[in-house]
């Protein structure tokens, strides 16, 4: 499935309410899902972890919709097949350490 | 770009370090990126918002790699083209209100 296709699905399903909620309202929902993911990571139920990872992704896509951001475009720009800092693949600069 | 292709790119670039960091180490990085996104949403610089949205997605993909979760599979399971609760598209149940 394309990143863009998933973002469009979230738009089709939820944009009407997402738009009313606004950017900060959507951000708070994303943070709330991050909290739920924390809880299931603590408890260690693998099925629930999968579901919460899906929800974080869904809310990130909804937030991107409200911000009028194309998720695919922004990740391709930031990560064009190589590390943004050392330009290698795999990364050799420990950019994220 | 496929969701799976982006997750694989993050694996190619960063998995060696992501693996060492472990699931909680990666989760903390994801939360840290959520914090950066909060800051740029507050300040309102649209270019920086795009970059932080990309970073949140990148860290979610890295966390999924460490958890051995296929992002595409879990979102297709949770959101199979319709609302998980009311089964409509668009959602009619205000599931996320």
GROMACS .gro file of C-alpha atoms in nm, chain B residues 11 19-20 40 48-50 52 58-59 61 87 94-95:
model
   14
  108UNK     CA    1   1.582  -0.054   0.829
  116UNK     CA    2   1.843  -0.270   1.741
  117UNK     CA    3   2.105  -0.179   2.002
  137UNK     CA    4   0.735   2.378   1.579
  145UNK     CA    5   1.000   2.297   1.011
  146UNK     CA    6   0.660   2.141   1.074
  147UNK     CA    7   0.704   1.933   0.756
  149UNK     CA    8   0.927   1.718   1.216
  155UNK     CA    9   1.074   0.791   1.049
  156UNK     CA   10   1.094   0.708   1.420
  158UNK     CA   11   0.902   0.313   1.129
  184UNK     CA   12  -1.782  -0.005   0.912
  191UNK     CA   13  -1.789   0.974   1.522
  192UNK     CA   14  -1.554   0.701   1.645
   0.00000   0.00000   0.00000
